[in-house]
XYZ file of N, CA, C and O in Angstrom:
596
model
N 16.280 -1.433 17.185
C 15.975 -0.089 16.733
C 14.671 -0.085 15.929
O 13.716 0.539 16.337
N 14.652 -0.770 14.797
C 13.433 -0.893 14.001
C 13.016 -2.354 14.006
O 13.445 -3.138 13.173
N 12.182 -2.715 14.968
C 11.765 -4.103 15.117
C 10.633 -4.470 14.165
O 10.569 -5.590 13.679
N 9.740 -3.524 13.919
C 8.587 -3.779 13.052
C 8.554 -2.697 11.983
O 8.360 -1.515 12.287
N 8.718 -3.127 10.741
C 8.793 -2.200 9.611
C 7.602 -2.435 8.688
O 7.350 -3.568 8.282
N 6.884 -1.371 8.381
C 5.821 -1.426 7.373
C 6.423 -0.916 6.073
O 7.010 0.162 6.042
N 6.273 -1.711 5.015
C 6.740 -1.271 3.700
C 5.541 -1.217 2.769
O 4.905 -2.241 2.492
N 5.216 -0.026 2.299
C 4.090 0.177 1.383
C 4.508 -0.246 -0.012
O 5.556 0.180 -0.505
N 3.695 -1.090 -0.642
C 4.031 -1.586 -1.979
C 2.826 -1.471 -2.906
O 1.683 -1.480 -2.467
N 3.130 -1.353 -4.195
C 2.063 -1.360 -5.202
C 2.468 -2.136 -6.449
O 1.779 -2.122 -7.448
N 3.606 -2.810 -6.382
C 4.063 -3.588 -7.530
C 4.898 -2.804 -8.520
O 5.425 -3.374 -9.467
N 5.027 -1.515 -8.317
C 5.834 -0.700 -9.228
C 7.318 -0.930 -8.953
O 7.706 -1.450 -7.900
N 8.141 -0.533 -9.894
C 9.580 -0.661 -9.731
C 10.060 0.115 -8.503
O 10.916 -0.354 -7.752
N 9.486 1.283 -8.286
C 9.891 2.103 -7.144
C 9.490 1.464 -5.816
O 10.259 1.488 -4.853
N 8.317 0.858 -5.753
C 7.931 0.226 -4.486
C 8.770 -1.033 -4.246
O 9.067 -1.363 -3.100
N 9.186 -1.720 -5.320
C 10.094 -2.856 -5.155
C 11.446 -2.385 -4.634
O 12.079 -3.059 -3.818
N 11.872 -1.221 -5.103
C 13.115 -0.631 -4.608
C 12.986 -0.306 -3.114
O 13.910 -0.544 -2.336
N 11.837 0.217 -2.718
C 11.593 0.515 -1.301
C 11.615 -0.771 -0.479
O 12.182 -0.812 0.622
N 11.007 -1.834 -1.020
C 11.005 -3.116 -0.314
C 12.430 -3.646 -0.152
O 12.787 -4.163 0.918
N 13.249 -3.508 -1.171
C 14.638 -3.959 -1.069
C 15.378 -3.198 0.028
O 16.174 -3.776 0.776
N 15.102 -1.897 0.131
C 15.722 -1.101 1.201
C 15.241 -1.572 2.571
O 16.025 -1.678 3.516
N 13.943 -1.843 2.673
C 13.385 -2.329 3.938
C 13.989 -3.683 4.307
O 14.312 -3.925 5.481
N 14.146 -4.559 3.318
C 14.739 -5.877 3.572
C 16.188 -5.743 4.054
O 16.605 -6.433 4.993
N 16.942 -4.852 3.428
C 18.338 -4.637 3.837
C 18.400 -4.090 5.258
O 19.224 -4.521 6.070
N 17.521 -3.151 5.565
C 17.485 -2.571 6.906
C 17.094 -3.621 7.937
O 17.708 -3.732 8.999
N 16.084 -4.418 7.619
C 15.622 -5.469 8.547
C 16.721 -6.507 8.774
O 16.870 -7.017 9.890
N 17.488 -6.808 7.735
C 18.580 -7.777 7.883
C 19.629 -7.272 8.867
O 20.203 -8.046 9.627
N 19.843 -5.968 8.868
C 20.849 -5.390 9.766
C 20.327 -5.198 11.189
O 21.094 -5.256 12.139
N 19.027 -4.945 11.331
C 18.474 -4.653 12.656
C 17.741 -5.837 13.272
O 17.349 -5.774 14.431
N 17.524 -6.891 12.470
C 16.752 -8.029 12.972
C 15.262 -7.752 12.989
O 14.493 -8.474 13.632
N 14.853 -6.716 12.274
C 13.437 -6.346 12.260
C 12.594 -7.246 11.376
O 13.104 -8.004 10.556
N 11.293 -7.153 11.568
C 10.332 -7.901 10.767
C 9.584 -6.921 9.869
O 9.275 -5.804 10.278
N 9.289 -7.374 8.645
C 8.636 -6.507 7.663
C 7.224 -6.989 7.384
O 6.992 -8.180 7.207
N 6.316 -6.028 7.340
C 4.979 -6.284 6.823
C 4.821 -5.450 5.560
O 4.913 -4.223 5.603
N 4.603 -6.144 4.431
C 4.333 -5.462 3.164
C 2.854 -5.112 3.135
O 1.999 -5.971 3.356
N 2.566 -3.846 2.892
C 1.187 -3.362 2.898
C 0.843 -2.796 1.532
O 1.590 -1.979 0.990
N -0.267 -3.253 0.981
C -0.778 -2.659 -0.242
C -2.192 -2.159 0.044
O -2.931 -2.768 0.819
N -2.543 -1.049 -0.550
C -3.817 -0.392 -0.267
C -4.593 -0.232 -1.566
O -4.017 0.132 -2.591
N -5.897 -0.511 -1.506
C -6.761 -0.249 -2.659
C -7.859 0.715 -2.242
O -8.409 0.607 -1.145
N -8.121 1.644 -3.118
C -9.095 2.695 -2.825
C -10.520 2.196 -3.009
O -10.753 1.194 -3.700
N -11.475 2.901 -2.426
C -12.881 2.503 -2.597
C -13.296 2.587 -4.065
O -12.799 3.423 -4.815
N -14.189 1.706 -4.457
C -14.727 1.738 -5.815
C -15.896 2.711 -5.851
O -16.817 2.619 -5.049
N -15.818 3.654 -6.769
C -16.880 4.638 -6.931
C -17.211 4.767 -8.410
O -16.343 4.635 -9.250
N -18.444 5.029 -8.671
C -18.869 5.262 -10.043
C -19.443 6.661 -10.102
O -20.345 7.002 -9.345
N -18.908 7.468 -10.989
C -19.397 8.827 -11.170
C -19.916 8.926 -12.595
O -19.221 8.612 -13.553
N -21.155 9.368 -12.703
C -21.760 9.477 -14.020
C -22.508 10.795 -14.107
O -23.379 11.071 -13.290
N -22.174 11.609 -15.109
C -22.913 12.857 -15.256
C -24.379 12.549 -15.540
O -24.706 11.629 -16.284
N -25.226 13.275 -14.917
C -26.659 13.075 -15.112
C -27.208 11.916 -14.315
O -28.323 11.464 -14.552
N -26.433 11.413 -13.344
C -26.877 10.258 -12.570
C -28.152 10.549 -11.779
O -28.894 9.647 -11.446
N -28.382 11.825 -11.506
C -29.595 12.166 -10.752
C -30.859 11.893 -11.564
O -31.958 11.845 -11.039
N -30.706 11.684 -12.860
C -31.848 11.473 -13.744
C -32.158 9.987 -13.964
O -33.145 9.654 -14.579
N -31.292 9.103 -13.480
C -31.535 7.690 -13.727
C -31.228 6.868 -12.491
O -30.520 7.305 -11.602
N -31.773 5.676 -12.485
C -31.540 4.785 -11.368
C -30.919 3.503 -11.893
O -31.483 2.836 -12.748
N -29.716 3.188 -11.414
C -29.021 1.982 -11.838
C -28.499 1.278 -10.599
O -27.911 1.917 -9.723
N -28.699 -0.028 -10.552
C -28.146 -0.818 -9.458
C -26.666 -1.052 -9.762
O -26.322 -1.821 -10.663
N -25.804 -0.372 -9.037
C -24.363 -0.462 -9.294
C -23.676 -1.475 -8.379
O -22.461 -1.616 -8.434
N -24.445 -2.175 -7.556
C -23.832 -3.079 -6.581
C -22.995 -4.164 -7.248
O -21.911 -4.498 -6.768
N -23.454 -4.720 -8.364
C -22.684 -5.761 -9.048
C -21.416 -5.175 -9.674
O -20.348 -5.794 -9.625
N -21.529 -3.981 -10.234
C -20.364 -3.326 -10.832
C -19.316 -3.046 -9.756
O -18.128 -3.335 -9.935
N -19.762 -2.512 -8.622
C -18.849 -2.220 -7.508
C -18.218 -3.512 -6.995
O -17.007 -3.567 -6.733
N -19.021 -4.561 -6.859
C -18.499 -5.848 -6.385
C -17.428 -6.383 -7.338
O -16.389 -6.899 -6.893
N -17.662 -6.251 -8.638
C -16.673 -6.703 -9.622
C -15.390 -5.871 -9.548
O -14.283 -6.407 -9.659
N -15.530 -4.555 -9.367
C -14.355 -3.694 -9.214
C -13.568 -4.064 -7.964
O -12.332 -4.167 -7.997
N -14.286 -4.278 -6.865
C -13.625 -4.662 -5.611
C -12.907 -5.999 -5.747
O -11.793 -6.173 -5.244
N -13.528 -6.946 -6.445
C -12.904 -8.254 -6.651
C -11.639 -8.126 -7.497
O -10.619 -8.770 -7.209
N -11.687 -7.287 -8.517
C -10.507 -7.077 -9.367
C -9.383 -6.426 -8.569
O -8.208 -6.808 -8.707
N -9.723 -5.473 -7.724
C -8.702 -4.816 -6.909
C -8.129 -5.777 -5.874
O -6.928 -5.758 -5.617
N -8.964 -6.630 -5.295
C -8.481 -7.622 -4.323
C -7.525 -8.602 -4.999
O -6.492 -8.978 -4.425
N -7.848 -9.015 -6.214
C -6.978 -9.931 -6.959
C -5.655 -9.256 -7.300
O -4.586 -9.859 -7.195
N -5.713 -8.000 -7.689
C -4.500 -7.239 -7.982
C -3.634 -7.108 -6.726
O -2.404 -7.257 -6.787
N -4.257 -6.839 -5.592
C -3.527 -6.723 -4.324
C -2.870 -8.052 -3.962
O -1.716 -8.087 -3.517
N -3.590 -9.147 -4.190
C -3.056 -10.487 -3.906
C -1.805 -10.743 -4.754
O -0.799 -11.247 -4.257
N -1.868 -10.377 -6.020
C -0.727 -10.539 -6.925
C 0.446 -9.672 -6.477
O 1.593 -10.127 -6.444
N 0.166 -8.431 -6.121
C 1.209 -7.508 -5.666
C 1.907 -8.051 -4.422
O 3.134 -8.022 -4.319
N 1.119 -8.563 -3.479
C 1.702 -9.107 -2.250
C 2.498 -10.381 -2.521
O 3.549 -10.604 -1.918
N 2.031 -11.209 -3.450
C 2.765 -12.434 -3.811
C 4.109 -12.083 -4.454
O 5.127 -12.732 -4.183
N 4.118 -11.052 -5.288
C 5.373 -10.603 -5.915
C 6.348 -10.078 -4.861
O 7.551 -10.328 -4.930
N 5.827 -9.364 -3.868
C 6.678 -8.864 -2.785
C 7.243 -10.023 -1.973
O 8.419 -10.013 -1.590
N 6.411 -11.025 -1.736
C 6.863 -12.197 -0.989
C 7.971 -12.929 -1.761
O 8.957 -13.367 -1.170
N 7.805 -13.030 -3.067
C 8.823 -13.677 -3.901
C 10.125 -12.882 -3.883
O 11.221 -13.468 -3.802
N 10.028 -11.559 -3.942
C 11.216 -10.715 -3.897
C 11.945 -10.905 -2.561
O 13.161 -11.027 -2.525
N 11.176 -10.973 -1.477
C 11.779 -11.177 -0.154
C 12.404 -12.565 -0.059
O 13.523 -12.716 0.444
N 11.720 -13.574 -0.559
C 12.227 -14.950 -0.517
C 13.541 -15.083 -1.268
O 14.418 -15.852 -0.863
N 13.680 -14.330 -2.350
C 14.916 -14.371 -3.137
C 16.119 -13.896 -2.326
O 17.258 -14.259 -2.629
N 15.857 -13.097 -1.291
C 16.947 -12.628 -0.426
C 17.069 -13.483 0.830
O 17.873 -13.194 1.709
N 16.207 -14.504 0.942
C 16.230 -15.372 2.114
C 15.389 -14.855 3.262
O 15.402 -15.415 4.353
N 14.640 -13.793 3.023
C 13.814 -13.197 4.074
C 12.355 -13.648 3.953
O 11.918 -14.082 2.894
N 11.638 -13.517 5.036
C 10.196 -13.745 5.016
C 9.526 -12.446 5.451
O 10.077 -11.678 6.242
N 8.343 -12.210 4.904
C 7.599 -11.002 5.255
C 6.154 -11.373 5.552
O 5.648 -12.390 5.086
N 5.513 -10.535 6.330
C 4.068 -10.629 6.514
C 3.432 -9.784 5.415
O 4.068 -8.872 4.878
N 2.186 -10.109 5.066
C 1.510 -9.380 3.986
C 0.172 -8.874 4.496
O -0.513 -9.554 5.243
N -0.192 -7.670 4.039
C -1.452 -7.069 4.462
C -2.051 -6.252 3.326
O -1.362 -5.424 2.729
N -3.328 -6.489 3.046
C -4.070 -5.695 2.068
C -5.077 -4.853 2.837
O -5.919 -5.381 3.564
N -4.993 -3.545 2.687
C -5.964 -2.628 3.274
C -6.869 -2.165 2.140
O -6.426 -1.484 1.222
N -8.140 -2.559 2.205
C -9.092 -2.231 1.145
C -9.897 -0.986 1.508
O -10.043 -0.639 2.688
N -10.407 -0.336 0.478
C -11.330 0.796 0.636
C -10.759 1.940 1.461
O -11.407 2.452 2.375
N -9.558 2.337 1.123
C -8.902 3.419 1.847
C -8.015 4.185 0.874
O -7.579 3.639 -0.131
N -7.752 5.435 1.202
C -6.721 6.134 0.433
C -5.382 5.517 0.821
O -5.259 4.906 1.885
N -4.400 5.664 -0.037
C -3.092 5.061 0.231
C -2.533 5.540 1.568
O -2.144 4.732 2.411
N -2.487 6.835 1.769
C -1.894 7.377 2.998
C -2.627 6.887 4.239
O -2.003 6.426 5.200
N -3.943 6.964 4.223
C -4.711 6.515 5.392
C -4.511 5.029 5.655
O -4.374 4.599 6.801
N -4.486 4.234 4.589
C -4.292 2.791 4.745
C -2.924 2.444 5.307
O -2.791 1.579 6.176
N -1.909 3.123 4.816
C -0.546 2.891 5.307
C -0.435 3.286 6.779
O 0.102 2.535 7.603
N -0.952 4.456 7.114
C -0.887 4.924 8.497
C -1.690 4.024 9.431
O -1.250 3.714 10.548
N -2.865 3.581 8.980
C -3.694 2.684 9.785
C -2.966 1.359 10.021
O -2.928 0.857 11.153
N -2.391 0.799 8.966
C -1.674 -0.470 9.091
C -0.502 -0.336 10.065
O -0.286 -1.206 10.920
N 0.246 0.737 9.938
C 1.400 0.957 10.814
C 0.969 1.046 12.274
O 1.622 0.486 13.158
N -0.141 1.724 12.513
C -0.646 1.849 13.886
C -1.121 0.499 14.410
O -0.833 0.124 15.551
N -1.857 -0.242 13.586
C -2.416 -1.534 14.007
C -1.333 -2.540 14.380
O -1.500 -3.297 15.329
N -0.253 -2.568 13.618
C 0.784 -3.564 13.916
C 1.896 -2.994 14.799
O 2.898 -3.659 15.030
N 1.693 -1.771 15.261
C 2.641 -1.112 16.164
C 4.049 -1.030 15.546
O 5.046 -1.386 16.168
N 4.087 -0.529 14.324
C 5.350 -0.414 13.582
C 6.256 0.636 14.189
O 5.802 1.569 14.869
N 7.551 0.463 13.920
C 8.564 1.426 14.350
C 9.011 2.328 13.201
O 9.644 3.348 13.423
N 8.727 1.893 11.960
C 9.204 2.603 10.782
C 8.287 2.308 9.610
O 7.807 1.178 9.461
N 8.060 3.311 8.769
C 7.338 3.142 7.506
C 8.338 3.384 6.383
O 9.056 4.383 6.389
N 8.381 2.450 5.429
C 9.231 2.601 4.248
C 8.307 2.644 3.042
O 7.400 1.812 2.917
N 8.512 3.615 2.165
C 7.666 3.722 0.973
C 8.382 4.471 -0.134
O 9.346 5.191 0.117
N 7.893 4.275 -1.345
C 8.417 5.004 -2.484
C 7.863 6.413 -2.509
O 6.837 6.709 -1.900
N 8.555 7.279 -3.236
C 8.105 8.665 -3.313
C 6.874 8.816 -4.202
O 6.135 9.778 -4.072
N 6.649 7.869 -5.090
C 5.444 7.842 -5.913
C 5.342 6.463 -6.544
O 6.271 5.666 -6.453
N 4.206 6.176 -7.154
C 4.023 4.846 -7.736
C 3.158 4.880 -8.972
O 3.068 5.896 -9.648
N 2.482 3.766 -9.230
C 1.670 3.637 -10.435
C 0.415 4.470 -10.356
O -0.054 4.849 -9.299
N -0.186 4.692 -11.526
C -1.476 5.359 -11.608
C -2.489 4.359 -12.145
O -2.139 3.307 -12.614
N -3.750 4.717 -12.075
C -4.796 3.840 -12.586
C -5.265 2.873 -11.516
O -5.086 3.106 -10.324
N -5.878 1.764 -11.955
C -6.459 0.802 -11.022
C -5.447 0.316 -10.009
O -5.759 0.145 -8.842
N -4.212 0.098 -10.451
C -3.195 -0.447 -9.562
C -2.461 0.584 -8.744
O -1.511 0.249 -8.057
N -2.871 1.817 -8.766
C -2.077 2.847 -8.097
C -2.133 2.707 -6.591
O -3.115 2.287 -6.024
N -1.072 3.039 -5.966
C -1.018 3.053 -4.510
C -0.339 4.318 -4.045
O -0.919 5.102 -3.329
N 0.895 4.519 -4.463
C 1.685 5.605 -3.893
C 1.892 6.725 -4.888
O 2.559 6.563 -5.888
N 1.315 7.843 -4.613
C 1.569 9.040 -5.408
C 2.411 9.962 -4.565
O 2.467 9.842 -3.355
N 3.056 10.905 -5.209
C 3.843 11.867 -4.454
C 3.019 12.518 -3.361
O 3.489 12.711 -2.249
N 1.769 12.819 -3.668
C 0.917 13.459 -2.660
C 0.628 12.507 -1.499
O 0.485 12.942 -0.359
N 0.566 11.204 -1.774
C 0.322 10.235 -0.707
C 1.548 10.101 0.189
O 1.421 10.003 1.410
N 2.724 10.115 -0.409
C 3.952 10.070 0.386
C 4.033 11.314 1.281
O 4.377 11.220 2.459
N 3.702 12.461 0.728
C 3.703 13.701 1.519
C 2.672 13.622 2.642
O 2.922 14.085 3.761
N 1.528 13.022 2.346
C 0.474 12.863 3.357
C 0.956 11.970 4.506
O 0.727 12.269 5.674
N 1.603 10.857 4.165
C 2.132 9.965 5.206
C 3.179 10.706 6.035
O 3.153 10.651 7.267
N 4.081 11.407 5.354
C 5.113 12.163 6.075
C 4.514 13.170 7.046
O 4.974 13.310 8.173
N 3.484 13.871 6.599
C 2.935 14.933 7.446
C 2.059 14.414 8.581
O 1.895 15.113 9.574
N 1.526 13.211 8.470
C 0.619 12.709 9.504
C 1.177 11.577 10.352
O 0.545 11.165 11.316
N 2.351 11.078 10.011
C 2.904 9.949 10.752
C 3.603 10.405 12.027
O 4.322 11.398 12.035
N 3.392 9.630 13.081
C 4.133 9.838 14.324
C 5.433 9.029 14.307
O 6.246 9.164 15.208
N 5.559 8.177 13.287
C 6.720 7.293 13.167
C 7.737 7.879 12.186
O 7.381 8.669 11.322
N 8.971 7.401 12.269
C 9.921 7.755 11.215
C 9.443 7.172 9.895
O 8.849 6.091 9.850
N 9.693 7.894 8.798
C 9.299 7.454 7.464
C 10.527 7.533 6.579
O 11.171 8.579 6.480
N 10.840 6.407 5.927
C 11.931 6.370 4.972
C 11.317 6.416 3.572
O 10.583 5.513 3.187
N 11.596 7.501 2.847
C 11.089 7.661 1.492
C 12.201 7.284 0.520
O 13.299 7.831 0.579
N 11.896 6.338 -0.371
C 12.874 5.854 -1.341
C 12.512 6.426 -2.705
O 11.362 6.387 -3.116
N 13.527 6.966 -3.392
C 13.262 7.471 -4.754
C 14.276 6.956 -5.727
O 15.201 6.285 -5.384
């Protein structure tokens, strides 16, 4: 039924709850899980920027590196949570994308049968799933979506 399950994670308690649901479902259906975390593009907005010239490439590179490291940690935590149940998961980091677009892109690329995600997640640098992102995935997905709250 659900052979390939994408589970969107961001390290929050709610996304861990979603992962646990995905793991339970996969155990019953024999499905495989790919944990997906998404990081948004790094942008710098400065009032009056039209009046000055600053090379922001190093700042952007540092932001991207910090987000990649955070994603690596989030995926490692998901892998540990899965291992504790005796399961194995695939891991995927989608960089420079909105959460909804990254989740939908990942699901399409791996030919998923189901998307599992929390109804909302963290804010700030580590944010992935907001209520609006869950609604976006629901409205644009051709796949079934399991929203965990």
